[in-house]
Amino acid sequence: MRGRRDWLAVLGATPLAAAARGHAQGLRDLTVVSWGGAYQDAQRDVFFRPWMTARGARMLEENWDGGMDVLRTRMRDGVNNWDLVQVEGDHLLIGCREELFEPMDWDAIGGRDAYVPEAVHPCGVGAARYAFILAWDRARHSEAPAGWADLFDLARFPGKRALRRGPKTTLEIALMADGVPVADVYARLATQRGQDQAFRKLDGLRAEIAWWERGSQPPLWLANGEVALACAYNGRISAANLRDGRDFGIVWQQNLAGMGSWVIMRGSPNKAQALDFLYFAGQAEAQARLARTIPYGVTAAGAAALLPAPLLAQLPSAPAQAALALRLDEEFWQRHLDPLTRRFSAWLRG
């Protein structure tokens, strides 16, 4: 597993005292797993370190690239040492159905009313609202793409394309690029004919696709010229512009909007600590600080009111962006993720 970090907060506590508390709370420290890169850097600054300082506690960090089989294997083989994990919406639904996660104790984290309604689920709490967008480097390409159809236009936009490895987002993008209206994407994708259409569209781009597995890859590939156009998380592209001085453009047209959620793995010995962290990170002021660090939409009720209008306008939850979005249908992916993953893997093998 990439990127494991161990931070010890010593303010107000000796290492011996911290170790004693960790022993009493489950023989190991709270392990939090997120999505790495600029996003996890922001979480560390806004949530992880302040929580450790406030509690005089230790936390272990890991990052992952997603995948239901990762969670299933850890639980099935009895080797799980993850406590708190950030998951995508379909993983939340599937994992809850398969009893991989603890039921969420809403009283312990501030109550359901402390969060926007879409962040509330029996097995998880919304962590951030994000969007997959089309990005390009203005420093390398003067012409701006207008939507996913341009991703497939090799004549006007020559070069490699970065797409996320997996059926989710990739098949929706292929259908929208092939002219399917946003409102009809999931009805079409639910049929054999629609799935065939999506894979045929991808066939024409197969040789020019660079598949990414980590959210940090698309901005890096754009910066070094490995790809001309990229499907990427909106926050990663904005962070590259802000922190690294890049001049990446974002196309919001047909963005794919979703929400990541925190879940507690079933049987975690650190459930009480995990709930305490969720309460800490669920405060409106803390969530507003995260949005100021990386522009993802907030999930705490009242957090949006703490943000300036120019920043709110950059978030995927802003009305202008939401009006252009395809909302990722997590119920659809709960039903179709496994079979479409198998077909996608077979297609990759050619």
Tab-separated table of C-alpha atoms in Angstrom:
chain	number	residue	atom	x	y	z
A	1	MET	CA	0.000	0.000	0.000
A	2	ARG	CA	1.420	3.348	-1.047
A	3	GLY	CA	1.967	6.334	1.171
A	4	ARG	CA	1.576	5.114	4.752
A	5	ARG	CA	2.350	7.850	7.286
A	6	ASP	CA	2.470	7.817	11.085
A	7	TRP	CA	2.062	11.171	12.834
A	8	LEU	CA	2.376	11.573	16.619
A	9	ALA	CA	0.776	14.569	18.274
A	10	VAL	CA	2.626	15.239	21.511
A	11	LEU	CA	1.025	18.453	22.652
A	12	GLY	CA	-0.248	17.888	26.156
A	13	ALA	CA	0.664	14.200	26.180
A	14	THR	CA	3.778	12.050	26.505
A	15	PRO	CA	4.382	9.248	23.989
A	16	LEU	CA	3.923	6.763	26.833
A	17	ALA	CA	0.530	8.201	27.705
A	18	ALA	CA	-0.512	8.224	24.034
A	19	ALA	CA	0.577	4.609	23.674
A	20	ALA	CA	-1.362	3.632	26.772
A	21	ARG	CA	-4.519	5.216	25.413
A	22	GLY	CA	-4.003	3.478	22.061
A	23	HIS	CA	-3.633	0.124	23.837
A	24	ALA	CA	-6.820	0.679	25.795
A	25	GLN	CA	-8.704	1.666	22.648
A	26	GLY	CA	-7.905	-1.384	20.565
A	27	LEU	CA	-4.182	-2.337	20.587
A	28	ARG	CA	-3.433	-0.189	17.559
A	29	ASP	CA	-3.877	3.407	16.467
A	30	LEU	CA	-6.780	4.743	14.437
A	31	THR	CA	-6.076	4.066	10.758
A	32	VAL	CA	-7.690	6.425	8.264
A	33	VAL	CA	-7.682	5.657	4.533
A	34	SER	CA	-8.345	8.272	1.857
A	35	TRP	CA	-7.541	8.940	-1.802
A	36	GLY	CA	-4.023	10.366	-1.620
A	37	GLY	CA	-2.448	13.256	-3.513
A	38	ALA	CA	-3.515	16.872	-3.115
A	39	TYR	CA	-6.828	15.824	-1.576
A	40	GLN	CA	-5.292	13.826	1.262
A	41	ASP	CA	-2.676	16.550	1.747
A	42	ALA	CA	-5.543	18.979	2.336
A	43	GLN	CA	-7.297	16.564	4.693
A	44	ARG	CA	-4.074	16.159	6.664
A	45	ASP	CA	-3.709	19.897	7.153
A	46	VAL	CA	-7.364	20.586	7.928
A	47	PHE	CA	-8.554	17.416	9.690
A	48	PHE	CA	-5.888	14.850	10.600
A	49	ARG	CA	-3.216	16.933	12.325
A	50	PRO	CA	-5.677	19.233	14.118
A	51	TRP	CA	-7.620	16.225	15.439
A	52	MET	CA	-4.447	14.589	16.747
A	53	THR	CA	-3.354	17.830	18.377
A	54	ALA	CA	-6.752	18.422	19.962
A	55	ARG	CA	-7.013	14.858	21.273
A	56	GLY	CA	-3.360	14.156	22.046
A	57	ALA	CA	-3.812	11.037	19.944
A	58	ARG	CA	-2.073	9.127	17.188
A	59	MET	CA	-3.375	8.381	13.718
A	60	LEU	CA	-2.074	6.179	10.925
A	61	GLU	CA	-2.777	7.231	7.331
A	62	GLU	CA	-3.010	5.081	4.260
A	63	ASN	CA	-4.317	5.753	0.769
A	64	TRP	CA	-6.021	3.548	-1.766
A	65	ASP	CA	-7.345	3.599	-5.313
A	66	GLY	CA	-10.784	2.139	-4.607
A	67	GLY	CA	-12.273	-1.196	-5.619
A	68	MET	CA	-14.856	-3.379	-3.927
A	69	ASP	CA	-12.631	-6.438	-4.133
A	70	VAL	CA	-10.047	-4.687	-1.955
A	71	LEU	CA	-12.593	-4.225	0.827
A	72	ARG	CA	-14.119	-7.676	0.385
A	73	THR	CA	-10.736	-9.398	0.521
A	74	ARG	CA	-9.591	-7.550	3.630
A	75	MET	CA	-12.733	-8.546	5.489
A	76	ARG	CA	-12.969	-12.088	4.136
A	77	ASP	CA	-9.339	-12.938	4.914
A	78	GLY	CA	-9.408	-11.383	8.386
A	79	VAL	CA	-6.464	-9.091	7.632
A	80	ASN	CA	-8.253	-5.758	7.819
A	81	ASN	CA	-6.428	-3.077	9.783
A	82	TRP	CA	-8.372	-0.148	8.322
A	83	ASP	CA	-10.796	1.682	10.581
A	84	LEU	CA	-12.130	4.698	8.691
A	85	VAL	CA	-12.199	4.619	4.889
A	86	GLN	CA	-13.408	7.102	2.287
A	87	VAL	CA	-15.459	5.363	-0.392
A	88	GLU	CA	-17.417	6.292	-3.498
A	89	GLY	CA	-21.193	6.175	-3.521
A	90	ASP	CA	-21.612	2.773	-5.147
A	91	HIS	CA	-19.056	1.269	-2.758
A	92	LEU	CA	-21.072	2.717	0.124
A	93	LEU	CA	-24.240	1.002	-1.089
A	94	ILE	CA	-22.610	-2.317	-1.945
A	95	GLY	CA	-20.517	-2.471	1.225
A	96	CYS	CA	-23.501	-1.647	3.388
A	97	ARG	CA	-25.555	-4.365	1.701
A	98	GLU	CA	-22.734	-6.870	2.198
A	99	GLU	CA	-22.289	-5.792	5.848
A	100	LEU	CA	-18.690	-4.678	5.410
A	101	PHE	CA	-19.328	-1.444	7.324
A	102	GLU	CA	-20.545	-0.523	10.784
A	103	PRO	CA	-23.951	1.163	10.993
A	104	MET	CA	-23.389	4.900	11.379
A	105	ASP	CA	-24.027	6.237	14.888
A	106	TRP	CA	-25.575	9.569	13.950
A	107	ASP	CA	-25.974	10.781	17.525
A	108	ALA	CA	-22.218	10.429	18.039
A	109	ILE	CA	-21.309	12.583	15.042
A	110	GLY	CA	-23.734	15.449	15.569
A	111	GLY	CA	-27.042	14.109	14.257
A	112	ARG	CA	-28.458	13.835	10.754
A	113	ASP	CA	-29.503	17.497	10.736
A	114	ALA	CA	-25.853	18.528	10.986
A	115	TYR	CA	-25.326	17.414	7.375
A	116	VAL	CA	-26.888	18.074	3.999
A	117	PRO	CA	-29.553	15.418	3.289
A	118	GLU	CA	-27.622	13.640	0.529
A	119	ALA	CA	-24.704	13.091	2.935
A	120	VAL	CA	-26.819	10.936	5.258
A	121	HIS	CA	-26.755	7.148	4.855
A	122	PRO	CA	-27.252	4.276	7.324
A	123	CYS	CA	-23.623	3.145	6.831
A	124	GLY	CA	-21.765	6.353	6.034
A	125	VAL	CA	-21.538	10.122	6.122
A	126	GLY	CA	-20.699	12.347	3.176
A	127	ALA	CA	-17.137	13.662	3.168
A	128	ALA	CA	-16.970	15.777	0.003
A	129	ARG	CA	-18.809	16.478	-3.237
A	130	TYR	CA	-16.611	16.214	-6.313
A	131	ALA	CA	-16.832	16.113	-10.094
A	132	PHE	CA	-15.003	14.372	-12.894
A	133	ILE	CA	-14.279	17.036	-15.491
A	134	LEU	CA	-12.479	17.353	-18.831
A	135	ALA	CA	-9.144	19.149	-18.411
A	136	TRP	CA	-6.394	20.396	-20.703
A	137	ASP	CA	-3.224	22.485	-20.489
A	138	ARG	CA	-3.711	25.995	-21.875
A	139	ALA	CA	0.061	26.398	-22.064
A	140	ARG	CA	0.216	23.609	-24.657
A	141	HIS	CA	-3.102	23.913	-26.486
A	142	SER	CA	-4.689	27.221	-27.434
A	143	GLU	CA	-7.986	25.703	-28.537
A	144	ALA	CA	-10.379	24.822	-25.723
A	145	PRO	CA	-12.394	21.591	-25.844
A	146	ALA	CA	-16.120	21.986	-25.296
A	147	GLY	CA	-17.169	18.575	-24.007
A	148	TRP	CA	-16.573	14.837	-24.054
A	149	ALA	CA	-17.055	14.611	-27.818
A	150	ASP	CA	-13.770	16.493	-28.169
A	151	LEU	CA	-12.022	13.801	-26.143
A	152	PHE	CA	-12.632	11.515	-29.131
A	153	ASP	CA	-11.652	14.103	-31.765
A	154	LEU	CA	-8.063	13.141	-32.537
A	155	ALA	CA	-7.857	15.462	-35.539
A	156	ARG	CA	-8.565	18.669	-33.612
A	157	PHE	CA	-6.919	17.543	-30.368
A	158	PRO	CA	-4.081	15.132	-31.215
A	159	GLY	CA	-2.348	13.243	-28.433
A	160	LYS	CA	-3.065	10.755	-25.690
A	161	ARG	CA	-6.136	10.927	-23.469
A	162	ALA	CA	-6.270	10.142	-19.755
A	163	LEU	CA	-9.285	8.137	-18.603
A	164	ARG	CA	-9.952	6.452	-15.299
A	165	ARG	CA	-9.371	2.706	-15.410
A	166	GLY	CA	-12.757	1.085	-14.853
A	167	PRO	CA	-16.278	1.127	-16.270
A	168	LYS	CA	-17.694	3.788	-13.953
A	169	THR	CA	-17.296	7.261	-15.525
A	170	THR	CA	-15.666	5.750	-18.643
A	171	LEU	CA	-18.876	4.296	-20.073
A	172	GLU	CA	-20.923	7.381	-19.230
A	173	ILE	CA	-18.319	9.558	-20.965
A	174	ALA	CA	-18.372	7.326	-24.052
A	175	LEU	CA	-22.162	7.562	-24.367
A	176	MET	CA	-22.248	11.342	-23.885
A	177	ALA	CA	-19.466	11.698	-26.445
A	178	ASP	CA	-21.586	9.618	-28.823
A	179	GLY	CA	-24.483	12.046	-28.513
A	180	VAL	CA	-26.598	10.476	-25.777
A	181	PRO	CA	-28.264	13.273	-23.749
A	182	VAL	CA	-27.313	13.513	-20.072
A	183	ALA	CA	-30.872	12.675	-19.018
A	184	ASP	CA	-30.818	9.414	-21.005
A	185	VAL	CA	-27.373	8.049	-20.133
A	186	TYR	CA	-28.319	5.543	-17.449
A	187	ALA	CA	-31.451	4.308	-19.189
A	188	ARG	CA	-29.279	3.595	-22.242
A	189	LEU	CA	-26.438	2.081	-20.242
A	190	ALA	CA	-28.829	-0.299	-18.511
A	191	THR	CA	-29.432	-2.063	-21.840
A	192	GLN	CA	-27.205	-4.442	-23.765
A	193	ARG	CA	-27.507	-2.157	-26.777
A	194	GLY	CA	-26.332	0.854	-24.759
A	195	GLN	CA	-23.377	-1.024	-23.293
A	196	ASP	CA	-22.386	-2.198	-26.773
A	197	GLN	CA	-22.594	1.402	-27.984
A	198	ALA	CA	-20.289	2.627	-25.222
A	199	PHE	CA	-17.643	-0.018	-25.881
A	200	ARG	CA	-17.786	0.600	-29.649
A	201	LYS	CA	-17.129	4.278	-28.989
A	202	LEU	CA	-14.131	3.390	-26.841
A	203	ASP	CA	-12.827	1.073	-29.556
A	204	GLY	CA	-12.054	4.088	-31.723
A	205	LEU	CA	-9.896	5.656	-29.017
A	206	ARG	CA	-8.300	2.528	-27.556
A	207	ALA	CA	-4.759	3.156	-28.828
A	208	GLU	CA	-4.718	6.733	-27.503
A	209	ILE	CA	-5.931	6.103	-23.947
A	210	ALA	CA	-3.632	6.326	-20.922
A	211	TRP	CA	-5.493	4.734	-18.012
A	212	TRP	CA	-5.111	6.349	-14.609
A	213	GLU	CA	-5.677	4.706	-11.262
A	214	ARG	CA	-4.779	7.537	-8.893
A	215	GLY	CA	-6.296	11.002	-8.871
A	216	SER	CA	-2.824	12.540	-8.803
A	217	GLN	CA	-1.927	11.139	-12.232
A	218	PRO	CA	-3.986	13.285	-14.669
A	219	PRO	CA	-2.524	16.670	-13.586
A	220	LEU	CA	0.980	15.202	-13.679
A	221	TRP	CA	0.449	13.771	-17.161
A	222	LEU	CA	-1.006	17.040	-18.419
A	223	ALA	CA	1.924	18.984	-17.000
A	224	ASN	CA	4.590	16.839	-18.664
A	225	GLY	CA	2.720	16.569	-21.954
A	226	GLU	CA	2.039	12.828	-21.763
A	227	VAL	CA	-1.642	13.474	-22.491
A	228	ALA	CA	-3.468	16.246	-24.333
A	229	LEU	CA	-6.856	15.846	-22.633
A	230	ALA	CA	-7.809	14.221	-19.354
A	231	CYS	CA	-10.774	13.141	-17.325
A	232	ALA	CA	-9.824	14.285	-13.829
A	233	TYR	CA	-11.155	15.279	-10.427
A	234	ASN	CA	-11.986	18.981	-10.435
A	235	GLY	CA	-10.135	19.584	-7.160
A	236	ARG	CA	-6.888	18.005	-8.359
A	237	ILE	CA	-6.843	20.293	-11.418
A	238	SER	CA	-7.611	23.411	-9.365
A	239	ALA	CA	-4.945	22.436	-6.821
A	240	ALA	CA	-2.340	22.097	-9.578
A	241	ASN	CA	-3.216	25.589	-10.814
A	242	LEU	CA	-3.064	27.071	-7.331
A	243	ARG	CA	-0.068	25.260	-5.861
A	244	ASP	CA	2.056	24.427	-8.896
A	245	GLY	CA	1.390	27.466	-11.080
A	246	ARG	CA	-0.256	25.438	-13.842
A	247	ASP	CA	-2.679	26.874	-16.362
A	248	PHE	CA	-5.068	23.958	-16.724
A	249	GLY	CA	-8.533	24.536	-18.112
A	250	ILE	CA	-11.689	22.879	-16.766
A	251	VAL	CA	-14.700	21.970	-18.910
A	252	TRP	CA	-17.765	21.737	-16.682
A	253	GLN	CA	-20.089	20.736	-19.513
A	254	GLN	CA	-21.314	17.176	-18.832
A	255	ASN	CA	-19.267	16.895	-15.620
A	256	LEU	CA	-19.919	13.729	-13.629
A	257	ALA	CA	-20.888	14.709	-10.090
A	258	GLY	CA	-20.524	12.417	-7.095
A	259	MET	CA	-19.983	12.264	-3.360
A	260	GLY	CA	-17.355	10.473	-1.323
A	261	SER	CA	-18.351	9.175	2.109
A	262	TRP	CA	-16.629	8.049	5.280
A	263	VAL	CA	-17.384	4.510	6.468
A	264	ILE	CA	-16.192	2.566	9.507
A	265	MET	CA	-15.080	-0.964	8.699
A	266	ARG	CA	-17.052	-3.719	10.398
A	267	GLY	CA	-15.520	-4.860	13.664
A	268	SER	CA	-13.126	-1.924	13.997
A	269	PRO	CA	-11.639	-1.851	17.514
A	270	ASN	CA	-11.334	1.925	17.144
A	271	LYS	CA	-14.967	2.701	16.402
A	272	ALA	CA	-15.237	5.244	19.231
A	273	GLN	CA	-12.178	7.128	17.971
A	274	ALA	CA	-13.458	6.978	14.406
A	275	LEU	CA	-16.777	8.493	15.447
A	276	ASP	CA	-14.977	11.200	17.395
A	277	PHE	CA	-12.923	12.058	14.314
A	278	LEU	CA	-16.074	12.218	12.156
A	279	TYR	CA	-17.660	14.596	14.639
A	280	PHE	CA	-14.520	16.755	14.546
A	281	ALA	CA	-14.302	16.736	10.729
A	282	GLY	CA	-18.040	17.294	10.347
A	283	GLN	CA	-18.024	20.756	11.889
A	284	ALA	CA	-19.059	23.454	9.447
A	285	GLU	CA	-15.949	25.540	10.170
A	286	ALA	CA	-13.632	22.583	9.465
A	287	GLN	CA	-15.378	21.713	6.236
A	288	ALA	CA	-15.201	25.316	5.073
A	289	ARG	CA	-11.440	25.241	5.676
A	290	LEU	CA	-11.133	22.138	3.512
A	291	ALA	CA	-13.020	23.799	0.638
A	292	ARG	CA	-10.679	26.788	0.891
A	293	THR	CA	-7.724	24.406	0.568
A	294	ILE	CA	-9.085	22.265	-2.292
A	295	PRO	CA	-12.375	23.164	-4.018
A	296	TYR	CA	-14.665	20.232	-3.293
A	297	GLY	CA	-18.236	20.725	-2.176
A	298	VAL	CA	-19.032	20.663	1.544
A	299	THR	CA	-21.399	18.237	3.274
A	300	ALA	CA	-21.881	19.882	6.699
A	301	ALA	CA	-25.007	21.982	7.048
A	302	GLY	CA	-23.997	25.612	7.294
A	303	ALA	CA	-20.511	25.182	5.818
A	304	ALA	CA	-21.423	26.761	2.475
A	305	ALA	CA	-22.545	29.928	4.271
A	306	LEU	CA	-18.984	30.355	5.579
A	307	LEU	CA	-17.445	30.438	2.091
A	308	PRO	CA	-16.978	33.533	-0.085
A	309	ALA	CA	-19.077	33.789	-3.237
A	310	PRO	CA	-16.114	33.501	-5.663
A	311	LEU	CA	-15.088	30.193	-4.076
A	312	LEU	CA	-18.638	28.857	-3.978
A	313	ALA	CA	-18.864	29.487	-7.712
A	314	GLN	CA	-15.873	27.152	-8.270
A	315	LEU	CA	-17.344	24.183	-6.422
A	316	PRO	CA	-18.999	21.261	-8.217
A	317	SER	CA	-22.056	21.856	-6.033
A	318	ALA	CA	-22.509	25.404	-7.407
A	319	PRO	CA	-25.789	25.814	-9.312
A	320	ALA	CA	-24.022	26.613	-12.585
A	321	GLN	CA	-21.930	23.420	-12.415
A	322	ALA	CA	-24.775	21.281	-11.106
A	323	ALA	CA	-26.986	22.345	-14.026
A	324	LEU	CA	-24.415	20.922	-16.465
A	325	ALA	CA	-23.770	17.696	-14.563
A	326	LEU	CA	-24.584	14.072	-14.959
A	327	ARG	CA	-25.175	12.942	-11.404
A	328	LEU	CA	-23.422	9.605	-10.931
A	329	ASP	CA	-26.174	7.042	-10.388
A	330	GLU	CA	-24.913	4.997	-7.471
A	331	GLU	CA	-27.990	2.755	-7.472
A	332	PHE	CA	-27.223	1.873	-11.084
A	333	TRP	CA	-23.620	1.039	-10.203
A	334	GLN	CA	-24.687	-0.966	-7.173
A	335	ARG	CA	-26.560	-3.236	-9.595
A	336	HIS	CA	-24.132	-3.221	-12.513
A	337	LEU	CA	-20.623	-2.641	-11.121
A	338	ASP	CA	-19.514	-6.279	-10.968
A	339	PRO	CA	-20.747	-7.416	-14.413
A	340	LEU	CA	-19.595	-4.254	-16.162
A	341	THR	CA	-16.217	-4.472	-14.424
A	342	ARG	CA	-15.824	-7.990	-15.798
A	343	ARG	CA	-16.743	-6.828	-19.302
A	344	PHE	CA	-14.452	-3.810	-19.061
A	345	SER	CA	-11.534	-5.983	-17.934
A	346	ALA	CA	-12.135	-8.345	-20.842
A	347	TRP	CA	-12.271	-5.383	-23.236
A	348	LEU	CA	-8.947	-4.087	-21.907
A	349	ARG	CA	-7.352	-7.441	-22.579
A	350	GLY	CA	-8.546	-7.043	-26.172
